[in-house]
Short mmCIF file of C-alpha atoms and ligand atoms in Angstrom, two decimals:
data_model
loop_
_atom_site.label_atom_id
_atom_site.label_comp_id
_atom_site.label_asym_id
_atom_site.label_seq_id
_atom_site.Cartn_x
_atom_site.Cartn_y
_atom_site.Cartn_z
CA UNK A 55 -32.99 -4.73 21.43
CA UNK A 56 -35.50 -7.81 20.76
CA UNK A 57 -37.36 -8.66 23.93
CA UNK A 58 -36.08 -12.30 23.37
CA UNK A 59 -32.50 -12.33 22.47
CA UNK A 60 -29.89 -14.27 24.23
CA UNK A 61 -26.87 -14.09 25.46
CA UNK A 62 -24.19 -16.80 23.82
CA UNK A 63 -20.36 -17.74 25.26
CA UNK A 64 -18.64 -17.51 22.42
CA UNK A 65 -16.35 -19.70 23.73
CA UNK A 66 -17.88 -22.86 25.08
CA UNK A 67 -21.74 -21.82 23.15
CA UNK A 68 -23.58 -21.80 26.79
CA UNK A 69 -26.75 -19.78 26.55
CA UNK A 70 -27.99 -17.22 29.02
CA UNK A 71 -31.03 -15.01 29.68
CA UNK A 72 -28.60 -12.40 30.48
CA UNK A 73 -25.33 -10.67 29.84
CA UNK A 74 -22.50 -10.87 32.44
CA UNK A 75 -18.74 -10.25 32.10
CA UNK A 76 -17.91 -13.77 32.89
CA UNK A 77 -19.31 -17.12 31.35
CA UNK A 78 -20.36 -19.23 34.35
CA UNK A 79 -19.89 -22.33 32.44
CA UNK A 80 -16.39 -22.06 31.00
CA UNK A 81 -15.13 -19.12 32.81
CA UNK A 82 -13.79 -16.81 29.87
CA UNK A 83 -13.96 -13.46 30.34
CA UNK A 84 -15.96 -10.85 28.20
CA UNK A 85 -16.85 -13.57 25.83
CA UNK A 86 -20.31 -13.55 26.22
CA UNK A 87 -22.71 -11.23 23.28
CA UNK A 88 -26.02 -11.27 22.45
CA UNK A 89 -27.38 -12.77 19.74
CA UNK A 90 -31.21 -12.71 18.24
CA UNK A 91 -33.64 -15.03 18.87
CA UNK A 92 -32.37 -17.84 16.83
CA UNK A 93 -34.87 -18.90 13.70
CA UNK A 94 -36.41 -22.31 14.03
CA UNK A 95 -33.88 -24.82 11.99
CA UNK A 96 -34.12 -24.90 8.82
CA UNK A 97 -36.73 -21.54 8.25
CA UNK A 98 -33.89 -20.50 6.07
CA UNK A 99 -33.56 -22.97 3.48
CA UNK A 100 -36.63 -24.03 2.75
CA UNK A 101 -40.01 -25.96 3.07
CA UNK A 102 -40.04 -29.02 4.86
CA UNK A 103 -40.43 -32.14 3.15
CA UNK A 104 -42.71 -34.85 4.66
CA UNK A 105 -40.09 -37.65 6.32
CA UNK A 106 -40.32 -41.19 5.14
CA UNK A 107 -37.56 -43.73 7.11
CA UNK A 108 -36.66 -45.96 4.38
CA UNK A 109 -35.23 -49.49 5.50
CA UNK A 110 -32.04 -50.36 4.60
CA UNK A 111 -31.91 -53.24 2.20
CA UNK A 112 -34.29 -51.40 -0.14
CA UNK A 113 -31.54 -48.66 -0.54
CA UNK A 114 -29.17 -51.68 -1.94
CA UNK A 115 -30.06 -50.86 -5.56
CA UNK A 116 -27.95 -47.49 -5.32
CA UNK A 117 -24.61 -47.75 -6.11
CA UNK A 118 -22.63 -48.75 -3.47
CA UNK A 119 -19.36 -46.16 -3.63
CA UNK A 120 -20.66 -42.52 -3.99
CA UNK A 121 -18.91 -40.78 -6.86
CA UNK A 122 -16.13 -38.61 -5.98
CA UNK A 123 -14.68 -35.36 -7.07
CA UNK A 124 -10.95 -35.93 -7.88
CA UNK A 125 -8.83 -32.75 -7.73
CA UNK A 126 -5.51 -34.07 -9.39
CA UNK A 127 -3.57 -32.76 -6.03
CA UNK A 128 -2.77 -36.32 -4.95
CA UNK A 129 -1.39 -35.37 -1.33
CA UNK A 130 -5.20 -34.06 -1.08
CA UNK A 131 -6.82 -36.37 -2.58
CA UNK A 132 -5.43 -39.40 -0.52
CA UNK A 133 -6.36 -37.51 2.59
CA UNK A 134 -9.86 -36.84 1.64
CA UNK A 135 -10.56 -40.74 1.01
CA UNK A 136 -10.03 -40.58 -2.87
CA UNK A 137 -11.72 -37.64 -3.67
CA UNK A 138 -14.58 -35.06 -2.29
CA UNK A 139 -17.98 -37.16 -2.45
CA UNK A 140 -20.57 -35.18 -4.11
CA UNK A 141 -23.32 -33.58 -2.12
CA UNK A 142 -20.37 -33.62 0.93
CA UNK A 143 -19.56 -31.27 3.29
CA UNK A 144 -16.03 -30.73 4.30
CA UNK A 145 -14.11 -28.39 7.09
CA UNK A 146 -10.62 -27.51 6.11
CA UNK A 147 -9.55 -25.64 9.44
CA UNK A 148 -6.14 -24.02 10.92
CA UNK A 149 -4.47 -21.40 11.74
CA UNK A 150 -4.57 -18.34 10.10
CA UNK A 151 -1.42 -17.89 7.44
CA UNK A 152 -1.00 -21.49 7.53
CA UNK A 153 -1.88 -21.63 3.89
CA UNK A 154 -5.41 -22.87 3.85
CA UNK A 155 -6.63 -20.66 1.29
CA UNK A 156 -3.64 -21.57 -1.26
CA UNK A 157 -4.08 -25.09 -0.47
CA UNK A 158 -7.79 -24.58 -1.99
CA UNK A 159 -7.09 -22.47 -4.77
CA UNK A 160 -4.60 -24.63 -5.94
CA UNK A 161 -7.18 -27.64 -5.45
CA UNK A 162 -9.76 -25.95 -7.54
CA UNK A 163 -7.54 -24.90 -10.29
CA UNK A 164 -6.17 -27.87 -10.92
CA UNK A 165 -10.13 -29.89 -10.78
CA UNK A 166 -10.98 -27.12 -13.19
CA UNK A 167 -8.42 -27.53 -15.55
CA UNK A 168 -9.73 -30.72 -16.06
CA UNK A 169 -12.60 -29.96 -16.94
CA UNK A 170 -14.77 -29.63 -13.96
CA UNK A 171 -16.39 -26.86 -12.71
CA UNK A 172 -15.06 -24.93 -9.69
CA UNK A 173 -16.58 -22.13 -7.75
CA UNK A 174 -14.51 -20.43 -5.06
CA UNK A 175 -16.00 -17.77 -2.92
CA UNK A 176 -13.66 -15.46 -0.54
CA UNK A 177 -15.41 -13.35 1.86
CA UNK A 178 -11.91 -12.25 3.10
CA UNK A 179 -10.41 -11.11 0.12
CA UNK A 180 -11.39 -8.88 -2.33
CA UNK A 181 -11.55 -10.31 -6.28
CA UNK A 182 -8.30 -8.74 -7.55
CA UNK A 183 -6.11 -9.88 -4.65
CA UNK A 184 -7.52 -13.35 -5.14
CA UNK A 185 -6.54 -12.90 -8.73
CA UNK A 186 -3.59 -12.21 -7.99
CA UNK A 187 -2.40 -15.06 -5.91
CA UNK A 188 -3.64 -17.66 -8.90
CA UNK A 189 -1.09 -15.20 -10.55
CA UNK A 190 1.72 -15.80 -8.29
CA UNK A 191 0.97 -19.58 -8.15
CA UNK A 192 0.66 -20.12 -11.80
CA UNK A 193 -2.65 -20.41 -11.74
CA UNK A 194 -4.47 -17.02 -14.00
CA UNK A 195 -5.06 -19.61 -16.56
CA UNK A 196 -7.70 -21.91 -14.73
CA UNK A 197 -10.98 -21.83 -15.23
CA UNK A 198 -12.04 -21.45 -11.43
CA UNK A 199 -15.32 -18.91 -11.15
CA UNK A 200 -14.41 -16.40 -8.32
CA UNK A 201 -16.47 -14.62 -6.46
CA UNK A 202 -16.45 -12.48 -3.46
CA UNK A 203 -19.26 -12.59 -0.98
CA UNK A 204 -20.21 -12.75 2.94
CA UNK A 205 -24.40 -13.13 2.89
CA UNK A 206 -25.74 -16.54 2.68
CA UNK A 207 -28.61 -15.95 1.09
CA UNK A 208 -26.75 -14.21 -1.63
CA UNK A 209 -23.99 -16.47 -2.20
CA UNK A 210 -27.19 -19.25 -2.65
CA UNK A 211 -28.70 -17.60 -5.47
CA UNK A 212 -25.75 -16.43 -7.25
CA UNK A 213 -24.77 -20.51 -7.27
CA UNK A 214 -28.59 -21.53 -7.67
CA UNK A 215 -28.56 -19.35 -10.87
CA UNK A 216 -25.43 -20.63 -12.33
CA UNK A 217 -24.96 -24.25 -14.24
CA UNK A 218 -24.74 -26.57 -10.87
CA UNK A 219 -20.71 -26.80 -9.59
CA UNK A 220 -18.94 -29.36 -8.47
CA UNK A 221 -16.65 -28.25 -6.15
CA UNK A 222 -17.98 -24.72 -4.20
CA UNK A 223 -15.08 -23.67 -1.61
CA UNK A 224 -16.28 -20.76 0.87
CA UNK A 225 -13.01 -18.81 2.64
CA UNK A 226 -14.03 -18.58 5.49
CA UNK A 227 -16.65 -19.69 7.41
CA UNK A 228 -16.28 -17.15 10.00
CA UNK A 229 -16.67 -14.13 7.28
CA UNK A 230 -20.24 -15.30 6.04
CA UNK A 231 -23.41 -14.11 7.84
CA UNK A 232 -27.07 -14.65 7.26
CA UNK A 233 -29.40 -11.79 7.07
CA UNK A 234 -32.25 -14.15 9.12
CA UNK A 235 -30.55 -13.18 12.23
CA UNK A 236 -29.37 -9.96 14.34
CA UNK A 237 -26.09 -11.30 15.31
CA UNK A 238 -22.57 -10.25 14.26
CA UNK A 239 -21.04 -12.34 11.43
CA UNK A 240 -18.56 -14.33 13.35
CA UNK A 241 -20.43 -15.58 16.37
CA UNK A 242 -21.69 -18.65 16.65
CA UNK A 243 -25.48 -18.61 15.70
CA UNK A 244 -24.31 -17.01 12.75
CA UNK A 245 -21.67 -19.39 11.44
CA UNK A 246 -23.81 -22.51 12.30
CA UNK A 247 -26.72 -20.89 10.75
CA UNK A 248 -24.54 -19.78 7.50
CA UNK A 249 -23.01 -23.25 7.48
CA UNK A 250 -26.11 -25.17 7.80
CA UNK A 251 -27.86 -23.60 4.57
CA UNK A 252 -24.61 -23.97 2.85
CA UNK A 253 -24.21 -27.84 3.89
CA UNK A 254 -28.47 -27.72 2.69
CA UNK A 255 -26.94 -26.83 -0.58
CA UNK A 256 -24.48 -28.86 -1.01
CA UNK A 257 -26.87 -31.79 -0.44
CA UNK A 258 -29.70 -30.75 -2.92
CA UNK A 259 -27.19 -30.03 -5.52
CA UNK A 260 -24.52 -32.25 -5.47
CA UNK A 261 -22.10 -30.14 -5.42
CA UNK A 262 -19.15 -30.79 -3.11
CA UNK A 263 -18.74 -27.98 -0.14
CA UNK A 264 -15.64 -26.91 1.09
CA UNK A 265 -15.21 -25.15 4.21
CA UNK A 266 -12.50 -23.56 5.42
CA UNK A 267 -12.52 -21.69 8.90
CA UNK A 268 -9.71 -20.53 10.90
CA UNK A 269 -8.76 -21.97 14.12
CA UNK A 270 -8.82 -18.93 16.52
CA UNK A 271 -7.12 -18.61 19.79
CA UNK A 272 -9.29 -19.07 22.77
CA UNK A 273 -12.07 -19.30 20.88
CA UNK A 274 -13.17 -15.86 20.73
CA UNK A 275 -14.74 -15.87 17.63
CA UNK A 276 -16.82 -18.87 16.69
CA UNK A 277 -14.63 -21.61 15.24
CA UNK A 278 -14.16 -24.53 13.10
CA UNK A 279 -15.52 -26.90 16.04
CA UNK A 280 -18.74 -25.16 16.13
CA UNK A 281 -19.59 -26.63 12.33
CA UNK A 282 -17.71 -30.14 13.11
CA UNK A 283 -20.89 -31.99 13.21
CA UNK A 284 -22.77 -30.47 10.58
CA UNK A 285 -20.27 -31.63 7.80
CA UNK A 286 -19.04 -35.07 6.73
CA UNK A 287 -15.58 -34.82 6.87
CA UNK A 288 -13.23 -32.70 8.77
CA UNK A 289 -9.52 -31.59 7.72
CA UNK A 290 -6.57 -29.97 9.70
CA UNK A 291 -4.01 -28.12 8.02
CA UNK A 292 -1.06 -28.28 10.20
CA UNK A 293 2.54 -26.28 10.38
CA UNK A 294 4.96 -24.98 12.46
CA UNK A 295 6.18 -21.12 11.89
CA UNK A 296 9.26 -20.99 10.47
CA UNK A 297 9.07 -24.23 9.20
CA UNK A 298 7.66 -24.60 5.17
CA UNK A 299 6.64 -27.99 5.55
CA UNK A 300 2.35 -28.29 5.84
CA UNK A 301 0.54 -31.52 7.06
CA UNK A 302 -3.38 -31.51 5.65
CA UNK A 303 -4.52 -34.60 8.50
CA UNK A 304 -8.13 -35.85 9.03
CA UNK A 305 -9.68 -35.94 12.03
CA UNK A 306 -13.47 -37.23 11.01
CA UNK A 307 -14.51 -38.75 7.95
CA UNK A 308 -17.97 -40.26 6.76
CA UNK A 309 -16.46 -41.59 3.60
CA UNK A 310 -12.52 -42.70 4.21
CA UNK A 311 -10.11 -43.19 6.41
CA UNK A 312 -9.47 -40.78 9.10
CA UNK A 313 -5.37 -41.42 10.08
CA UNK A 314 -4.14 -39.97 6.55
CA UNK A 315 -1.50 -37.08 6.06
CA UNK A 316 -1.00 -35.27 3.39
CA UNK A 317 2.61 -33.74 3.22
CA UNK A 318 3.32 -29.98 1.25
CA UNK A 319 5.98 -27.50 1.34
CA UNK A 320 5.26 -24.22 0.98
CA UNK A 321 7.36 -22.35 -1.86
CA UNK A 322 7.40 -19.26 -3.30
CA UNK A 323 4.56 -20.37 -5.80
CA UNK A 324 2.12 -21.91 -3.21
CA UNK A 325 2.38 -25.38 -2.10
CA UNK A 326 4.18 -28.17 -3.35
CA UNK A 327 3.35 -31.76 -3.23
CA UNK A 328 6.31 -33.89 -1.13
CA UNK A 329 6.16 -37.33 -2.75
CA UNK A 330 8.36 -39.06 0.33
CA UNK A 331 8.26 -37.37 3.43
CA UNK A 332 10.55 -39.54 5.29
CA UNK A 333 13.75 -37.38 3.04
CA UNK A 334 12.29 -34.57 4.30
CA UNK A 335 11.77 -35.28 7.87
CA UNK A 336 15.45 -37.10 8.62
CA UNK A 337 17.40 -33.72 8.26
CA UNK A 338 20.86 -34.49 8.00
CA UNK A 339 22.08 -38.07 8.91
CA UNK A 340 25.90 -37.34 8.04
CA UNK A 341 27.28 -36.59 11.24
CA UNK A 342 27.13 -38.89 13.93
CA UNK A 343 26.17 -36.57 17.34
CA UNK A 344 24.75 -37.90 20.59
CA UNK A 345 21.07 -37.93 21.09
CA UNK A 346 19.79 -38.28 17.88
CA UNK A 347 17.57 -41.62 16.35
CA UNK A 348 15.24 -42.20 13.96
CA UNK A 349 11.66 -43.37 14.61
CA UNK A 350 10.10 -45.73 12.03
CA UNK A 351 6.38 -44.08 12.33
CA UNK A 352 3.18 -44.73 10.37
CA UNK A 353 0.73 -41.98 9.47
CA UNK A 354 -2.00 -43.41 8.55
CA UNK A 355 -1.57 -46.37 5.30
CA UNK A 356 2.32 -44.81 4.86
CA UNK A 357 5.37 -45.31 6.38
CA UNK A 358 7.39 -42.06 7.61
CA UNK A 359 10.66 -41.93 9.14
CA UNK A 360 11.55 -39.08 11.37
CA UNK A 361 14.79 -38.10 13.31
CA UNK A 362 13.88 -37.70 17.37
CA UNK A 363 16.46 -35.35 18.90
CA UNK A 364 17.38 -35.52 22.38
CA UNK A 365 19.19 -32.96 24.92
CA UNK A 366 19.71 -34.34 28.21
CA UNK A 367 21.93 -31.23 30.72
CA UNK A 368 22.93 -31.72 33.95
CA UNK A 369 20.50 -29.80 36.34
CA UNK A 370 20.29 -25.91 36.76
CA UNK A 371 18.82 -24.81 40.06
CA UNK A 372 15.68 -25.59 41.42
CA UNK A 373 13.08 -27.90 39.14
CA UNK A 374 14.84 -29.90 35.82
CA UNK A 375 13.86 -28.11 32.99
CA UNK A 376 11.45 -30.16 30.50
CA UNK A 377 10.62 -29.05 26.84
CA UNK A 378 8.68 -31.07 24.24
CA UNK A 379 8.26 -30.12 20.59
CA UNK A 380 6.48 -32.30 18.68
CA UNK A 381 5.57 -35.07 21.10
CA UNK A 382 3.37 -35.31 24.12
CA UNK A 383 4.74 -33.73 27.70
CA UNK A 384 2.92 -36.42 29.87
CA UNK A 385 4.86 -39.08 27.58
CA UNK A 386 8.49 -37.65 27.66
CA UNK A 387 8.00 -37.76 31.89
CA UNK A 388 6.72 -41.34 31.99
CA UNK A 389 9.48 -42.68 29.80
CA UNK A 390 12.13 -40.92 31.67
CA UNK A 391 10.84 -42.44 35.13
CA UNK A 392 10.87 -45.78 33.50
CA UNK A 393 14.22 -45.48 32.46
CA UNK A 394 15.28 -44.02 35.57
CA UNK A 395 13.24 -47.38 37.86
CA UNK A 396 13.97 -50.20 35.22
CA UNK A 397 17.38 -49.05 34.13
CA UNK A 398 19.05 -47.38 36.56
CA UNK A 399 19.71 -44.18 34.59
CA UNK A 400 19.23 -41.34 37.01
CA UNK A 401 17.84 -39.46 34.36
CA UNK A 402 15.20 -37.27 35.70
CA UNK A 403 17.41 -35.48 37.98
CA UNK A 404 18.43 -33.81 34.74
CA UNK A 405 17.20 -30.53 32.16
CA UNK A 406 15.53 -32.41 29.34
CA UNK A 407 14.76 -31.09 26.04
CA UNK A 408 13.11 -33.29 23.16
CA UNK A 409 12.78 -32.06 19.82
CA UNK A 410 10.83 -34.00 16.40
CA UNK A 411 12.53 -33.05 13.54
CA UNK A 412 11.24 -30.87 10.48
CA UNK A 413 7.86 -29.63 12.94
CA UNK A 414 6.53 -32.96 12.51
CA UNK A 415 3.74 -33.76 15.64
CA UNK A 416 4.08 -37.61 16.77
CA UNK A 417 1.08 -39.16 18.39
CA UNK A 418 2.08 -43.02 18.23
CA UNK A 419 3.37 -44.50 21.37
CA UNK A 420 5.41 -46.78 18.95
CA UNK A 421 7.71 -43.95 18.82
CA UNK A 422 8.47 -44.45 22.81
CA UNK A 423 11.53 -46.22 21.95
CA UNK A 424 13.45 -44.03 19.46
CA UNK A 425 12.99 -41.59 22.51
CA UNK A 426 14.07 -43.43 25.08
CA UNK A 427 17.11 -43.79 22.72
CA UNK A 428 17.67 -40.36 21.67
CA UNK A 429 17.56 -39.80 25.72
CA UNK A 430 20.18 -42.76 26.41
CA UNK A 431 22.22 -41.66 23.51
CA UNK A 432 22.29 -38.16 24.82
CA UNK A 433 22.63 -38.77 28.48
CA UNK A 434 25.53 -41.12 27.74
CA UNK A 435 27.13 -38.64 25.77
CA UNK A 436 27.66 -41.62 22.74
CA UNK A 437 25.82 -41.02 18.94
CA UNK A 438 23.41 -44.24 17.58
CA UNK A 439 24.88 -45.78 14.66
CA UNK A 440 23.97 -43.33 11.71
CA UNK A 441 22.00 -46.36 9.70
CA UNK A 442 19.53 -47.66 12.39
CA UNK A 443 15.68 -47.24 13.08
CA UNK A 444 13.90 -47.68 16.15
CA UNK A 445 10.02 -48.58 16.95
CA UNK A 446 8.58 -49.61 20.19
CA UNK A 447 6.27 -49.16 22.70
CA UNK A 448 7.11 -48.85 26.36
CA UNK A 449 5.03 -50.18 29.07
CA UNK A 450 5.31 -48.93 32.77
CA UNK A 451 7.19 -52.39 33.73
CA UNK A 452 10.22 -51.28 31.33
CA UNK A 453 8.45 -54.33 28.28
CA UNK A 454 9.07 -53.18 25.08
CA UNK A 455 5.74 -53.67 23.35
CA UNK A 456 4.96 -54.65 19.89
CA UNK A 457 3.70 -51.49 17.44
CA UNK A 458 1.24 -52.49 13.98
CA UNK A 459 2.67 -52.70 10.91
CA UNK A 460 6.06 -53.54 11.11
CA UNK A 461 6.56 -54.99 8.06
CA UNK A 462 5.62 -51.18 6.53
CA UNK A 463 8.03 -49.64 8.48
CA UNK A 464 11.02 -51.74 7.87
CA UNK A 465 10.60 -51.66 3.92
CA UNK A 466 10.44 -48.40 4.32
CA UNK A 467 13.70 -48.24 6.37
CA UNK A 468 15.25 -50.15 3.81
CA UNK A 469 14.15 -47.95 0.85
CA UNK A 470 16.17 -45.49 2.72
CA UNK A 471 19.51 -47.05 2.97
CA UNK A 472 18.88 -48.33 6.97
CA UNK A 473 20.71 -51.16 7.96
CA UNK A 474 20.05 -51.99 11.46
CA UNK A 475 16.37 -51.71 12.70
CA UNK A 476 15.62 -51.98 17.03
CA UNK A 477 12.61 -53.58 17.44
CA UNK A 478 10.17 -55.39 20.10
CA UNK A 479 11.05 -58.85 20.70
CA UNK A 480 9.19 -61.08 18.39
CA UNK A 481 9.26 -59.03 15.01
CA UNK A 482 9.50 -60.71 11.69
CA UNK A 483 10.27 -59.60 7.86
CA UNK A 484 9.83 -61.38 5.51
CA UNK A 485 12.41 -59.18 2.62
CA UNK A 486 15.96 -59.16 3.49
CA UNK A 487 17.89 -56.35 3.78
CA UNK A 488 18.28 -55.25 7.35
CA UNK A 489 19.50 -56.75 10.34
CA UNK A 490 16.89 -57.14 13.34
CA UNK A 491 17.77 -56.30 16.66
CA UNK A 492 14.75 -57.60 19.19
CA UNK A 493 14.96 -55.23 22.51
CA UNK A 494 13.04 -56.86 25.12
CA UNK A 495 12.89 -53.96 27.88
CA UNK A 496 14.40 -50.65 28.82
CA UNK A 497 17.60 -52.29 30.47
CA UNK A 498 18.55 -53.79 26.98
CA UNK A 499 18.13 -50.95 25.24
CA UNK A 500 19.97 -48.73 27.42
CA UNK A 501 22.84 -51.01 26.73
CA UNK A 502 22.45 -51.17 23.44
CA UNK A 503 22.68 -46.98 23.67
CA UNK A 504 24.51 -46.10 26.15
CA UNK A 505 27.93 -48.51 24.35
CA UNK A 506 26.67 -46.36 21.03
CA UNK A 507 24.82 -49.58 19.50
P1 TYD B 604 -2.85 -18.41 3.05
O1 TYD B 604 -3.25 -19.47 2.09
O2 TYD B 604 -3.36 -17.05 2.79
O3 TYD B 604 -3.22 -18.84 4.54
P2 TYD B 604 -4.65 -18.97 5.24
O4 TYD B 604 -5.69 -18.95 4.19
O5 TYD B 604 -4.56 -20.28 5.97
O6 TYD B 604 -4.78 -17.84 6.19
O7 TYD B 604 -1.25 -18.43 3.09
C1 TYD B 604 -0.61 -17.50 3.83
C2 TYD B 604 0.89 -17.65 3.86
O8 TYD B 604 1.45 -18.45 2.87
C3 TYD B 604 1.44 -16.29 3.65
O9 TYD B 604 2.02 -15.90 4.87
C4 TYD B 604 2.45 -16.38 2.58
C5 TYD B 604 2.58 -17.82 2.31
N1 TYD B 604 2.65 -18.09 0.86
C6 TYD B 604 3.82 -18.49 0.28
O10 TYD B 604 4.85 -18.61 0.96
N2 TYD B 604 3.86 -18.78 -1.06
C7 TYD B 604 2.78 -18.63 -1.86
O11 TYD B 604 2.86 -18.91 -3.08
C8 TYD B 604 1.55 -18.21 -1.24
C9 TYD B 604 0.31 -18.06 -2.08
C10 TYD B 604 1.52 -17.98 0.11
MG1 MG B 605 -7.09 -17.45 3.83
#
C-alpha cells in the first residue's frame, strides 16, 4: 500500500485520509476505495508548453465557424449542432442496453463510407462480437478501423501511429484505465485521468472524440458526470424499456444548441432514423375515450405533438394514489390543487394516474394545460374532440399563461390534420387552417372539458 494513497467516494468524489464504511459527505455506504496518489495533471500527456493569453480581437483572423465532422445520420447530426467540431470532445451517456454503442457504430459507418476516416475502440467487447453487430446492422462493408483496447497509453500510440482520424469513438469510458495510477479501472481518478489524455488528444490532433459512458445506478462506479466538464459537449441517450423509441438530447454544448432531440427507433437492424415524431408519439387517435389530449410541445427548434393520458378513480383507502410517467410529480399535484381552488373540481380527493404517450419525458410547463385537460376529460368521464391540441401554462391563480413559439406548434398541428387548437388568451396565426380557442383560466377550460369541448 503507498504511504500516500487516498481514499475516494465513488459516489459524490469526496476525498479522505482514511477508509470508513460510510462516506461522511454523501452518506453511501461501502462506496468509498482507495486510490493512488493521484499524478500531478497533465504528467501523462506531455510537456508543458509555456502559456501565452492571447487577446481576443487578434484571434479574429481564424475562421469564425470551426469545421465540423458530418456523419450523414441526420437525427445525430442536428443534435450535435451540425456536426462533431474537430479537436471536440463529446459524452454520449445512458443507460446500459439503451443502444449507445449501436447508435455510434452506425454513426461511424456511415462518416466512413463517405470517405472519412473512423476509428472505434471497444474496451467492452471483444473484435469479433463488434464485427458482428456491423453484420447484423448492415454495416461489414464500412470502412470503420476497430480496435479493442482498455490502457490509455496504448490506445494513444496505436492512434498516434496511424494516419490522424477524424472521428475516434471510445466504448466506454468506464472500461479504460491508465497505467500512471494504482487504482481500479472504473473509479474515478481513473476515468478522469483516462478521459483527460484522451480529450489532450483529441485537441492536438483534431480528431473528434467520442465518449460514451454508461449511466450507473447510484453511482457506484464512476460515471458520465465525473468527465462532464472536461468535454465540450454532452449527449443523453434516452428510452424507456419496453418501448423501441430512443431520444439522443443535449444537455451542454460549446458549439450548438443545447434543447435538440434526436428521435430513433430501435429495429431489428439497429436504429432507425424517425423523420416526424409527432406520428409516432400520438398513438392511436381513432377512438374517442375520456382522458386523453394532445399537447402541442417543442423540443428544441421542432414542433412535437404528443397524446397526455389521464386516469382519474375515485379514492381507495387511506392516501389518493398518484403516478406520473413521463412528466414531473411536483407538477401533476400543483395543477390538480389549482383545479380543485379555481375550478371547483374536487379532484384531489381522487387516485390519479398520468401517463405521456410512446415513453416520451415532458419538461415544458406549456404542456400544463393538455394535462389539466386530460384530468377534466377523465374526471368528467367525457372524451376531447379527437382533432384538437392544447398548449398552456398554468399559473397558481388558475391564468392560463402564454408558451414560445406558437406559431411552430400550430403549423405543426395543422400538418397533422388538427382542427381545433386551445390556447392562452391572446394567440395569433397568421396561416389558416385551424380554429383558435383562447382559454383564459382553469374555470374556462374545465368547461370547455368537462361538456367534451
Ligand atoms: P447497445 O448499443 O449494445 O447498448 P449500450 O451500448 O447502450 O449498452 O444496444 C443494446 C440493445 O439494443 C440490445 O439489448 C439489443 C438491442 N438491439 C436491437 O434491438 N437491434 C439491433 O440491431 C442492435 C444492434 C441492438
Ligand atoms: Mg455498449
Amino acid at each position: 500500500m503507498a504511504k500516500s494513497s487516498t481514499f475516494v467516494c465513488q459516489s459524490c468524489g469526496a476525498v479522505t485520509a482514511k477508509w470508513s464504511g460510510k462516506c461522511e459527505a454523501c452518506g453511501g455506504w461501502n462506496t468509498i476505495v482507495e486510490e493512488g496518489p493521484p499524478p500531478p495533471l497533465g504528467t501523462n500527456a506531455g510537456k508543458r508548453g509555456k502559456g501565452r493569453p492571447f487577446r481576443l480581437e487578434d484571434l479574429k483572423t481564424q475562421d469564425e465557424a470551426p469545421p465540423r465532422r458530418v456523419t450523414g445520420i441526420g437525427e445525430f447530426d442536428r443534435v450535435t449542432g451540425g456536426g462533431l467540431v474537430a479537436g471536440s470532445a463529446l459524452l454520449v451517456g445512458g443507460d446500459p442496453g439503451v443502444g449507445k454503442s449501436t447508435l455510434i457504430l452506425q454513426a461511424l459507418a456511415e462518416y466512413a463510407k463517405a470517405g472519412g476516416r473512423a476509428v472505434y475502440i471497444s474496451g467492452e467487447e471483444a473484435m469479433a462480437q463488434v464485427r458482428l453487430r456491423a453484420a447484423r446492422m448492415g454495416l461489414s462493408e464500412a470502412p470503420v478501423a476497430l480496435g479493442a483496447a482498455t490502457c490509455v497509453e496504448a490506445i494513444l500510440s496505436t492512434l498516434e501511429a496511424g494516419p490522424p482520424p477524424g472521428i475516434v469513438a471510445i466504448d466506454s469510458i468506464q472500461t479504460i484505465w491508465t497505467g500512471a495510477l494504482d487504482a481500479a479501472p472504473g473509479t474515478i481518478a481513473q476515468v478522469r485521468t483516462a478521459s483527460f489524455d484522451l480529450v489532450r488528444y483529441a485537441k492536438a490532433s483534431g480528431a473528434a472524440l467520442l465518449l460514451i459512458g454508461h449511466v450507473t445506478k447510484e453511482g457506484q462506479i464512476a460515471g458520465p458526470k465525473q468527465v462532464e466538464h472536461l468535454v465540450d459537449a454532452v449527449l443523453y441517450f434516452e428510452g424507456e424499456r419496453g418501448h423501441h423509441f430512443r431520444v439522443l438530447r443535449a444537455v451542454k454544448n460549446r458549439f450548438g444548441p443545447t434543447d435538440e432531440i434526436g428521435v430513433f427507433e430501435m429495429t431489428g437492424q439497429g436504429l432507425a432514423e424517425v423523420a416526424n415524431p409527432s406520428e409516432l408519439f400520438l398513438g392511436d387517435r381513432s377512438g374517442r375515450a375520456p382522458g386523453a389530449a394532445v399537447f402541442a410541445g417543442l423540443e428544441g427548434t421542432r414542433p412535437l405533438l404528443v397524446e397526455i393520458q389521464a386516469l382519474v378513480a375515485p379514492p381507495g383507502y387511506g392516501t389518493p394514489r398518484r403516478a406520473v410517467v413521463g412528466w414531473d410529480s411536483g407538477r401533476l399535484a400543483m395543477i390538480l390543487a389549482v383545479l380543485d381552488a379555481r375550478a371547483g373540481l374536487g379532484i384531489t380527493a381522487h387516485d390519479v394516474y398520468l401517463n405521456v404517450a410512446g415513453g416520451l419525458k415532458i419538461g415544458e410547463p406549456a404542456a400544463d394545460l393538455a394535462a389539466a385537460a386530460a384530468l377534466v376529460s377523465s374526471f368528467s368521464g367525457r372524451a376531447l374532440p379527437p382533432d384538437c391540441v392544447f398548449f398552456g401554462e398554468i399559473s397558481l391563480s388558475g391564468d392560463v399563461r402564454p408558451a414560445p413559439q406558437a406559431e411552430l406548434r400550430l403549423k405543426e398541428a395543422v400538418k397533422l390534420g388538427f382542427k381545433t387548437a386551445v390556447v392562452p388568451l391572446g394567440t395569433r396565426m397568421t396561416s389558416p387552417g385551424l380554429a383558435l380557442r383562447e382559454i383564459a383560466d382553469v374555470a374556462a377550460l374545465a368547461d370547455f372539458a368537462g361538456d367534451g369541448g
